[in-house]
JSON list of C-alpha atoms and ligand atoms in Angstrom, two decimals:
[
{"chain": "A", "resi": 718, "resn": "UNK", "atom": "CA", "xyz": [-96.31, 63.93, 122.32]},
{"chain": "A", "resi": 719, "resn": "UNK", "atom": "CA", "xyz": [-92.68, 63.68, 123.32]},
{"chain": "A", "resi": 720, "resn": "UNK", "atom": "CA", "xyz": [-89.89, 66.15, 122.67]},
{"chain": "A", "resi": 721, "resn": "UNK", "atom": "CA", "xyz": [-87.89, 64.57, 119.84]},
{"chain": "A", "resi": 722, "resn": "UNK", "atom": "CA", "xyz": [-84.84, 65.27, 117.71]},
{"chain": "A", "resi": 723, "resn": "UNK", "atom": "CA", "xyz": [-84.60, 64.61, 114.00]},
{"chain": "A", "resi": 724, "resn": "UNK", "atom": "CA", "xyz": [-81.76, 64.88, 111.51]},
{"chain": "A", "resi": 725, "resn": "UNK", "atom": "CA", "xyz": [-82.09, 67.23, 108.53]},
{"chain": "A", "resi": 726, "resn": "UNK", "atom": "CA", "xyz": [-79.98, 67.92, 105.45]},
{"chain": "A", "resi": 727, "resn": "UNK", "atom": "CA", "xyz": [-80.39, 71.00, 103.28]},
{"chain": "A", "resi": 728, "resn": "UNK", "atom": "CA", "xyz": [-79.31, 69.37, 100.02]},
{"chain": "A", "resi": 729, "resn": "UNK", "atom": "CA", "xyz": [-76.97, 70.68, 97.27]},
{"chain": "A", "resi": 730, "resn": "UNK", "atom": "CA", "xyz": [-79.77, 71.95, 95.02]},
{"chain": "A", "resi": 731, "resn": "UNK", "atom": "CA", "xyz": [-80.74, 74.34, 97.83]},
{"chain": "A", "resi": 732, "resn": "UNK", "atom": "CA", "xyz": [-77.29, 75.47, 98.97]},
{"chain": "A", "resi": 733, "resn": "UNK", "atom": "CA", "xyz": [-76.39, 76.10, 95.30]},
{"chain": "A", "resi": 734, "resn": "UNK", "atom": "CA", "xyz": [-79.40, 78.39, 94.94]},
{"chain": "A", "resi": 735, "resn": "UNK", "atom": "CA", "xyz": [-78.67, 80.25, 98.24]},
{"chain": "A", "resi": 736, "resn": "UNK", "atom": "CA", "xyz": [-81.84, 78.88, 99.87]},
{"chain": "A", "resi": 737, "resn": "UNK", "atom": "CA", "xyz": [-80.42, 77.87, 103.28]},
{"chain": "A", "resi": 738, "resn": "UNK", "atom": "CA", "xyz": [-82.11, 80.79, 105.01]},
{"chain": "A", "resi": 739, "resn": "UNK", "atom": "CA", "xyz": [-85.40, 80.30, 103.17]},
{"chain": "A", "resi": 740, "resn": "UNK", "atom": "CA", "xyz": [-85.51, 76.63, 104.21]},
{"chain": "A", "resi": 741, "resn": "UNK", "atom": "CA", "xyz": [-84.57, 77.49, 107.79]},
{"chain": "A", "resi": 742, "resn": "UNK", "atom": "CA", "xyz": [-87.37, 80.07, 107.93]},
{"chain": "A", "resi": 743, "resn": "UNK", "atom": "CA", "xyz": [-89.90, 77.35, 106.98]},
{"chain": "A", "resi": 744, "resn": "UNK", "atom": "CA", "xyz": [-88.42, 74.98, 109.59]},
{"chain": "A", "resi": 745, "resn": "UNK", "atom": "CA", "xyz": [-88.68, 77.60, 112.33]},
{"chain": "A", "resi": 746, "resn": "UNK", "atom": "CA", "xyz": [-92.15, 78.75, 111.26]},
{"chain": "A", "resi": 747, "resn": "UNK", "atom": "CA", "xyz": [-93.31, 75.16, 111.79]},
{"chain": "A", "resi": 748, "resn": "UNK", "atom": "CA", "xyz": [-92.19, 75.32, 115.42]},
{"chain": "A", "resi": 749, "resn": "UNK", "atom": "CA", "xyz": [-89.03, 73.26, 115.04]},
{"chain": "A", "resi": 750, "resn": "UNK", "atom": "CA", "xyz": [-85.87, 74.51, 116.76]},
{"chain": "A", "resi": 751, "resn": "UNK", "atom": "CA", "xyz": [-82.46, 74.22, 115.02]},
{"chain": "A", "resi": 752, "resn": "UNK", "atom": "CA", "xyz": [-80.31, 72.91, 117.90]},
{"chain": "A", "resi": 753, "resn": "UNK", "atom": "CA", "xyz": [-77.24, 72.03, 115.78]},
{"chain": "A", "resi": 754, "resn": "UNK", "atom": "CA", "xyz": [-76.15, 73.08, 112.31]},
{"chain": "A", "resi": 755, "resn": "UNK", "atom": "CA", "xyz": [-73.04, 73.00, 110.13]},
{"chain": "A", "resi": 756, "resn": "UNK", "atom": "CA", "xyz": [-72.15, 73.31, 106.47]},
{"chain": "A", "resi": 757, "resn": "UNK", "atom": "CA", "xyz": [-70.10, 70.38, 105.15]},
{"chain": "A", "resi": 758, "resn": "UNK", "atom": "CA", "xyz": [-69.02, 68.99, 101.79]},
{"chain": "A", "resi": 759, "resn": "UNK", "atom": "CA", "xyz": [-69.76, 65.27, 102.15]},
{"chain": "A", "resi": 760, "resn": "UNK", "atom": "CA", "xyz": [-67.23, 62.75, 100.98]},
{"chain": "A", "resi": 761, "resn": "UNK", "atom": "CA", "xyz": [-68.37, 59.93, 98.71]},
{"chain": "A", "resi": 762, "resn": "UNK", "atom": "CA", "xyz": [-67.89, 57.48, 101.61]},
{"chain": "A", "resi": 763, "resn": "UNK", "atom": "CA", "xyz": [-70.06, 59.61, 103.93]},
{"chain": "A", "resi": 764, "resn": "UNK", "atom": "CA", "xyz": [-72.85, 59.85, 101.35]},
{"chain": "A", "resi": 765, "resn": "UNK", "atom": "CA", "xyz": [-72.70, 56.11, 100.57]},
{"chain": "A", "resi": 766, "resn": "UNK", "atom": "CA", "xyz": [-72.92, 55.30, 104.28]},
{"chain": "A", "resi": 767, "resn": "UNK", "atom": "CA", "xyz": [-75.71, 57.80, 104.86]},
{"chain": "A", "resi": 768, "resn": "UNK", "atom": "CA", "xyz": [-77.89, 56.45, 102.03]},
{"chain": "A", "resi": 769, "resn": "UNK", "atom": "CA", "xyz": [-76.70, 52.83, 102.41]},
{"chain": "A", "resi": 770, "resn": "UNK", "atom": "CA", "xyz": [-80.29, 51.62, 102.79]},
{"chain": "A", "resi": 771, "resn": "UNK", "atom": "CA", "xyz": [-80.81, 52.57, 99.12]},
{"chain": "A", "resi": 772, "resn": "UNK", "atom": "CA", "xyz": [-77.65, 50.95, 97.71]},
{"chain": "A", "resi": 773, "resn": "UNK", "atom": "CA", "xyz": [-79.56, 48.40, 95.59]},
{"chain": "A", "resi": 774, "resn": "UNK", "atom": "CA", "xyz": [-81.88, 51.04, 94.12]},
{"chain": "A", "resi": 775, "resn": "UNK", "atom": "CA", "xyz": [-81.31, 52.13, 90.48]},
{"chain": "A", "resi": 776, "resn": "UNK", "atom": "CA", "xyz": [-80.91, 55.78, 91.50]},
{"chain": "A", "resi": 777, "resn": "UNK", "atom": "CA", "xyz": [-78.21, 55.14, 94.15]},
{"chain": "A", "resi": 778, "resn": "UNK", "atom": "CA", "xyz": [-75.24, 56.29, 92.04]},
{"chain": "A", "resi": 779, "resn": "UNK", "atom": "CA", "xyz": [-77.05, 59.40, 90.90]},
{"chain": "A", "resi": 780, "resn": "UNK", "atom": "CA", "xyz": [-78.13, 60.13, 94.49]},
{"chain": "A", "resi": 781, "resn": "UNK", "atom": "CA", "xyz": [-74.58, 59.87, 95.86]},
{"chain": "A", "resi": 782, "resn": "UNK", "atom": "CA", "xyz": [-73.16, 61.97, 92.99]},
{"chain": "A", "resi": 783, "resn": "UNK", "atom": "CA", "xyz": [-75.78, 64.63, 93.73]},
{"chain": "A", "resi": 784, "resn": "UNK", "atom": "CA", "xyz": [-75.18, 64.67, 97.49]},
{"chain": "A", "resi": 785, "resn": "UNK", "atom": "CA", "xyz": [-71.45, 65.29, 97.00]},
{"chain": "A", "resi": 786, "resn": "UNK", "atom": "CA", "xyz": [-71.84, 67.78, 94.14]},
{"chain": "A", "resi": 787, "resn": "UNK", "atom": "CA", "xyz": [-71.96, 70.87, 96.39]},
{"chain": "A", "resi": 788, "resn": "UNK", "atom": "CA", "xyz": [-71.88, 71.59, 100.13]},
{"chain": "A", "resi": 789, "resn": "UNK", "atom": "CA", "xyz": [-74.85, 70.63, 102.28]},
{"chain": "A", "resi": 790, "resn": "UNK", "atom": "CA", "xyz": [-76.09, 71.93, 105.63]},
{"chain": "A", "resi": 791, "resn": "UNK", "atom": "CA", "xyz": [-76.60, 69.21, 108.23]},
{"chain": "A", "resi": 792, "resn": "UNK", "atom": "CA", "xyz": [-78.86, 69.98, 111.17]},
{"chain": "A", "resi": 793, "resn": "UNK", "atom": "CA", "xyz": [-80.51, 68.60, 114.26]},
{"chain": "A", "resi": 794, "resn": "UNK", "atom": "CA", "xyz": [-84.09, 69.81, 114.74]},
{"chain": "A", "resi": 795, "resn": "UNK", "atom": "CA", "xyz": [-85.91, 69.57, 118.06]},
{"chain": "A", "resi": 796, "resn": "UNK", "atom": "CA", "xyz": [-89.60, 69.81, 118.89]},
{"chain": "A", "resi": 797, "resn": "UNK", "atom": "CA", "xyz": [-92.74, 67.97, 119.92]},
{"chain": "A", "resi": 798, "resn": "UNK", "atom": "CA", "xyz": [-93.05, 65.01, 117.52]},
{"chain": "A", "resi": 799, "resn": "UNK", "atom": "CA", "xyz": [-90.19, 66.48, 115.48]},
{"chain": "A", "resi": 800, "resn": "UNK", "atom": "CA", "xyz": [-89.67, 63.45, 113.23]},
{"chain": "A", "resi": 801, "resn": "UNK", "atom": "CA", "xyz": [-93.21, 63.30, 111.84]},
{"chain": "A", "resi": 802, "resn": "UNK", "atom": "CA", "xyz": [-93.61, 67.08, 111.96]},
{"chain": "A", "resi": 803, "resn": "UNK", "atom": "CA", "xyz": [-90.53, 67.65, 109.81]},
{"chain": "A", "resi": 804, "resn": "UNK", "atom": "CA", "xyz": [-91.65, 64.99, 107.30]},
{"chain": "A", "resi": 805, "resn": "UNK", "atom": "CA", "xyz": [-94.91, 66.97, 107.01]},
{"chain": "A", "resi": 806, "resn": "UNK", "atom": "CA", "xyz": [-93.05, 70.26, 106.55]},
{"chain": "A", "resi": 807, "resn": "UNK", "atom": "CA", "xyz": [-90.78, 68.69, 103.90]},
{"chain": "A", "resi": 808, "resn": "UNK", "atom": "CA", "xyz": [-93.63, 67.31, 101.79]},
{"chain": "A", "resi": 809, "resn": "UNK", "atom": "CA", "xyz": [-93.65, 64.30, 99.46]},
{"chain": "A", "resi": 810, "resn": "UNK", "atom": "CA", "xyz": [-90.37, 62.98, 98.02]},
{"chain": "A", "resi": 811, "resn": "UNK", "atom": "CA", "xyz": [-91.48, 63.97, 94.52]},
{"chain": "A", "resi": 812, "resn": "UNK", "atom": "CA", "xyz": [-92.30, 67.69, 94.50]},
{"chain": "A", "resi": 813, "resn": "UNK", "atom": "CA", "xyz": [-95.03, 67.02, 91.92]},
{"chain": "A", "resi": 814, "resn": "UNK", "atom": "CA", "xyz": [-96.90, 65.27, 94.74]},
{"chain": "A", "resi": 815, "resn": "UNK", "atom": "CA", "xyz": [-95.96, 67.68, 97.55]},
{"chain": "A", "resi": 816, "resn": "UNK", "atom": "CA", "xyz": [-98.69, 69.67, 99.30]},
{"chain": "A", "resi": 817, "resn": "UNK", "atom": "CA", "xyz": [-98.89, 73.44, 99.19]},
{"chain": "A", "resi": 818, "resn": "UNK", "atom": "CA", "xyz": [-96.90, 75.11, 101.95]},
{"chain": "A", "resi": 819, "resn": "UNK", "atom": "CA", "xyz": [-94.24, 72.39, 102.12]},
{"chain": "A", "resi": 820, "resn": "UNK", "atom": "CA", "xyz": [-90.52, 72.93, 101.56]},
{"chain": "A", "resi": 821, "resn": "UNK", "atom": "CA", "xyz": [-90.40, 70.57, 98.58]},
{"chain": "A", "resi": 822, "resn": "UNK", "atom": "CA", "xyz": [-93.46, 72.17, 96.95]},
{"chain": "A", "resi": 823, "resn": "UNK", "atom": "CA", "xyz": [-91.84, 75.59, 97.34]},
{"chain": "A", "resi": 824, "resn": "UNK", "atom": "CA", "xyz": [-88.28, 74.74, 96.37]},
{"chain": "A", "resi": 825, "resn": "UNK", "atom": "CA", "xyz": [-87.58, 71.19, 95.08]},
{"chain": "A", "resi": 826, "resn": "UNK", "atom": "CA", "xyz": [-86.52, 70.78, 91.46]},
{"chain": "A", "resi": 827, "resn": "UNK", "atom": "CA", "xyz": [-87.22, 67.06, 90.96]},
{"chain": "A", "resi": 828, "resn": "UNK", "atom": "CA", "xyz": [-87.61, 63.74, 92.81]},
{"chain": "A", "resi": 829, "resn": "UNK", "atom": "CA", "xyz": [-83.81, 63.57, 93.08]},
{"chain": "A", "resi": 830, "resn": "UNK", "atom": "CA", "xyz": [-82.99, 67.24, 93.66]},
{"chain": "A", "resi": 831, "resn": "UNK", "atom": "CA", "xyz": [-85.59, 67.61, 96.39]},
{"chain": "A", "resi": 832, "resn": "UNK", "atom": "CA", "xyz": [-84.00, 70.23, 98.69]},
{"chain": "A", "resi": 833, "resn": "UNK", "atom": "CA", "xyz": [-84.17, 68.47, 102.08]},
{"chain": "A", "resi": 834, "resn": "UNK", "atom": "CA", "xyz": [-83.76, 65.19, 103.91]},
{"chain": "A", "resi": 835, "resn": "UNK", "atom": "CA", "xyz": [-85.45, 64.29, 107.17]},
{"chain": "A", "resi": 836, "resn": "UNK", "atom": "CA", "xyz": [-85.18, 61.14, 109.28]},
{"chain": "A", "resi": 837, "resn": "UNK", "atom": "CA", "xyz": [-88.08, 58.70, 108.97]},
{"chain": "A", "resi": 838, "resn": "UNK", "atom": "CA", "xyz": [-88.07, 57.08, 112.47]},
{"chain": "A", "resi": 839, "resn": "UNK", "atom": "CA", "xyz": [-86.52, 57.48, 115.94]},
{"chain": "A", "resi": 840, "resn": "UNK", "atom": "CA", "xyz": [-83.94, 54.74, 115.26]},
{"chain": "A", "resi": 841, "resn": "UNK", "atom": "CA", "xyz": [-82.74, 56.27, 111.99]},
{"chain": "A", "resi": 842, "resn": "UNK", "atom": "CA", "xyz": [-82.75, 59.75, 113.53]},
{"chain": "A", "resi": 843, "resn": "UNK", "atom": "CA", "xyz": [-80.36, 58.60, 116.26]},
{"chain": "A", "resi": 844, "resn": "UNK", "atom": "CA", "xyz": [-78.02, 56.90, 113.75]},
{"chain": "A", "resi": 845, "resn": "UNK", "atom": "CA", "xyz": [-78.03, 59.85, 111.35]},
{"chain": "A", "resi": 846, "resn": "UNK", "atom": "CA", "xyz": [-77.43, 62.46, 114.08]},
{"chain": "A", "resi": 847, "resn": "UNK", "atom": "CA", "xyz": [-74.50, 60.41, 115.41]},
{"chain": "A", "resi": 848, "resn": "UNK", "atom": "CA", "xyz": [-72.96, 60.20, 111.92]},
{"chain": "A", "resi": 849, "resn": "UNK", "atom": "CA", "xyz": [-72.52, 63.99, 111.78]},
{"chain": "A", "resi": 850, "resn": "UNK", "atom": "CA", "xyz": [-72.61, 65.45, 115.30]},
{"chain": "A", "resi": 851, "resn": "UNK", "atom": "CA", "xyz": [-70.85, 64.85, 118.60]},
{"chain": "A", "resi": 852, "resn": "UNK", "atom": "CA", "xyz": [-73.10, 65.19, 121.64]},
{"chain": "A", "resi": 853, "resn": "UNK", "atom": "CA", "xyz": [-71.51, 68.47, 122.72]},
{"chain": "A", "resi": 854, "resn": "UNK", "atom": "CA", "xyz": [-72.27, 70.04, 119.29]},
{"chain": "A", "resi": 855, "resn": "UNK", "atom": "CA", "xyz": [-76.03, 69.77, 119.94]},
{"chain": "A", "resi": 856, "resn": "UNK", "atom": "CA", "xyz": [-77.27, 72.53, 122.20]},
{"chain": "A", "resi": 857, "resn": "UNK", "atom": "CA", "xyz": [-80.99, 72.46, 122.95]},
{"chain": "B", "resi": 1194, "resn": "ATP", "atom": "P1", "xyz": [-84.88, 61.53, 102.24]},
{"chain": "B", "resi": 1194, "resn": "ATP", "atom": "O1", "xyz": [-84.47, 60.16, 102.71]},
{"chain": "B", "resi": 1194, "resn": "ATP", "atom": "O2", "xyz": [-83.81, 62.24, 101.45]},
{"chain": "B", "resi": 1194, "resn": "ATP", "atom": "O3", "xyz": [-85.44, 62.36, 103.34]},
{"chain": "B", "resi": 1194, "resn": "ATP", "atom": "P2", "xyz": [-87.38, 60.47, 101.35]},
{"chain": "B", "resi": 1194, "resn": "ATP", "atom": "O4", "xyz": [-87.39, 59.72, 102.63]},
{"chain": "B", "resi": 1194, "resn": "ATP", "atom": "O5", "xyz": [-88.56, 61.36, 101.04]},
{"chain": "B", "resi": 1194, "resn": "ATP", "atom": "O6", "xyz": [-86.10, 61.37, 101.22]},
{"chain": "B", "resi": 1194, "resn": "ATP", "atom": "P3", "xyz": [-86.39, 58.10, 100.05]},
{"chain": "B", "resi": 1194, "resn": "ATP", "atom": "O7", "xyz": [-87.28, 57.11, 99.42]},
{"chain": "B", "resi": 1194, "resn": "ATP", "atom": "O8", "xyz": [-85.74, 57.79, 101.36]},
{"chain": "B", "resi": 1194, "resn": "ATP", "atom": "O9", "xyz": [-87.21, 59.48, 100.13]},
{"chain": "B", "resi": 1194, "resn": "ATP", "atom": "O10", "xyz": [-85.27, 58.45, 98.97]},
{"chain": "B", "resi": 1194, "resn": "ATP", "atom": "C1", "xyz": [-84.07, 59.07, 99.36]},
{"chain": "B", "resi": 1194, "resn": "ATP", "atom": "C2", "xyz": [-83.67, 60.11, 98.34]},
{"chain": "B", "resi": 1194, "resn": "ATP", "atom": "O11", "xyz": [-83.31, 59.45, 97.14]},
{"chain": "B", "resi": 1194, "resn": "ATP", "atom": "C3", "xyz": [-84.78, 61.07, 97.94]},
{"chain": "B", "resi": 1194, "resn": "ATP", "atom": "O12", "xyz": [-84.95, 62.16, 98.81]},
{"chain": "B", "resi": 1194, "resn": "ATP", "atom": "C4", "xyz": [-84.28, 61.53, 96.59]},
{"chain": "B", "resi": 1194, "resn": "ATP", "atom": "O13", "xyz": [-83.26, 62.54, 96.73]},
{"chain": "B", "resi": 1194, "resn": "ATP", "atom": "C5", "xyz": [-83.66, 60.26, 96.03]},
{"chain": "B", "resi": 1194, "resn": "ATP", "atom": "N1", "xyz": [-84.62, 59.53, 95.22]},
{"chain": "B", "resi": 1194, "resn": "ATP", "atom": "C6", "xyz": [-85.68, 58.81, 95.64]},
{"chain": "B", "resi": 1194, "resn": "ATP", "atom": "N2", "xyz": [-86.36, 58.28, 94.62]},
{"chain": "B", "resi": 1194, "resn": "ATP", "atom": "C7", "xyz": [-85.70, 58.68, 93.49]},
{"chain": "B", "resi": 1194, "resn": "ATP", "atom": "C8", "xyz": [-85.89, 58.46, 92.09]},
{"chain": "B", "resi": 1194, "resn": "ATP", "atom": "N3", "xyz": [-86.91, 57.72, 91.63]},
{"chain": "B", "resi": 1194, "resn": "ATP", "atom": "N4", "xyz": [-85.00, 59.02, 91.25]},
{"chain": "B", "resi": 1194, "resn": "ATP", "atom": "C9", "xyz": [-83.97, 59.77, 91.69]},
{"chain": "B", "resi": 1194, "resn": "ATP", "atom": "N5", "xyz": [-83.72, 60.00, 93.00]},
{"chain": "B", "resi": 1194, "resn": "ATP", "atom": "C10", "xyz": [-84.58, 59.47, 93.88]},
{"chain": "B", "resi": 1195, "resn": "MG", "atom": "MG1", "xyz": [-85.73, 58.57, 103.31]}
]
């Protein structure tokens, strides 16, 4: 399997509850390396662009309001098969369906306030990383 990079967000429900370190510990325990990280308060425009694929969905407004409600931590994670591996570590979108040992099972509050984001494919990972990081901010 190839060395990959994926884009991660520690969402407002987690930063609000002081869980950045707890989430990072689960990321690192899974063998993923945090090669870039910063805490930002997204603007509405940034959140609407980031989740633009969902703009016709009924929860879009609620999702954007949530993502700008508190700071988030944006990250680039690196590892063998990092995209699929991080999706596994995150668990199902709805924490009620998330497997034991996953971040969402451990920490998510609801299908909306679900603690983390992770890219779903190499193409989206590249786009999402470029939205938040310059090349020289990623140090592998
Ligand atoms: P993410 O893209 O954040 O990693 P995901 O890929 O597991 O999550 P998506 O289907 O892409 O899930 O949904 C994006 C985000 O929109 C979810 O993580 C969640 O915060 C929110 N969301 C999804 N479905 C709902 C819903 N039914 N009600 C409220 N919010 C939702
Ligand atoms: Mg998604």
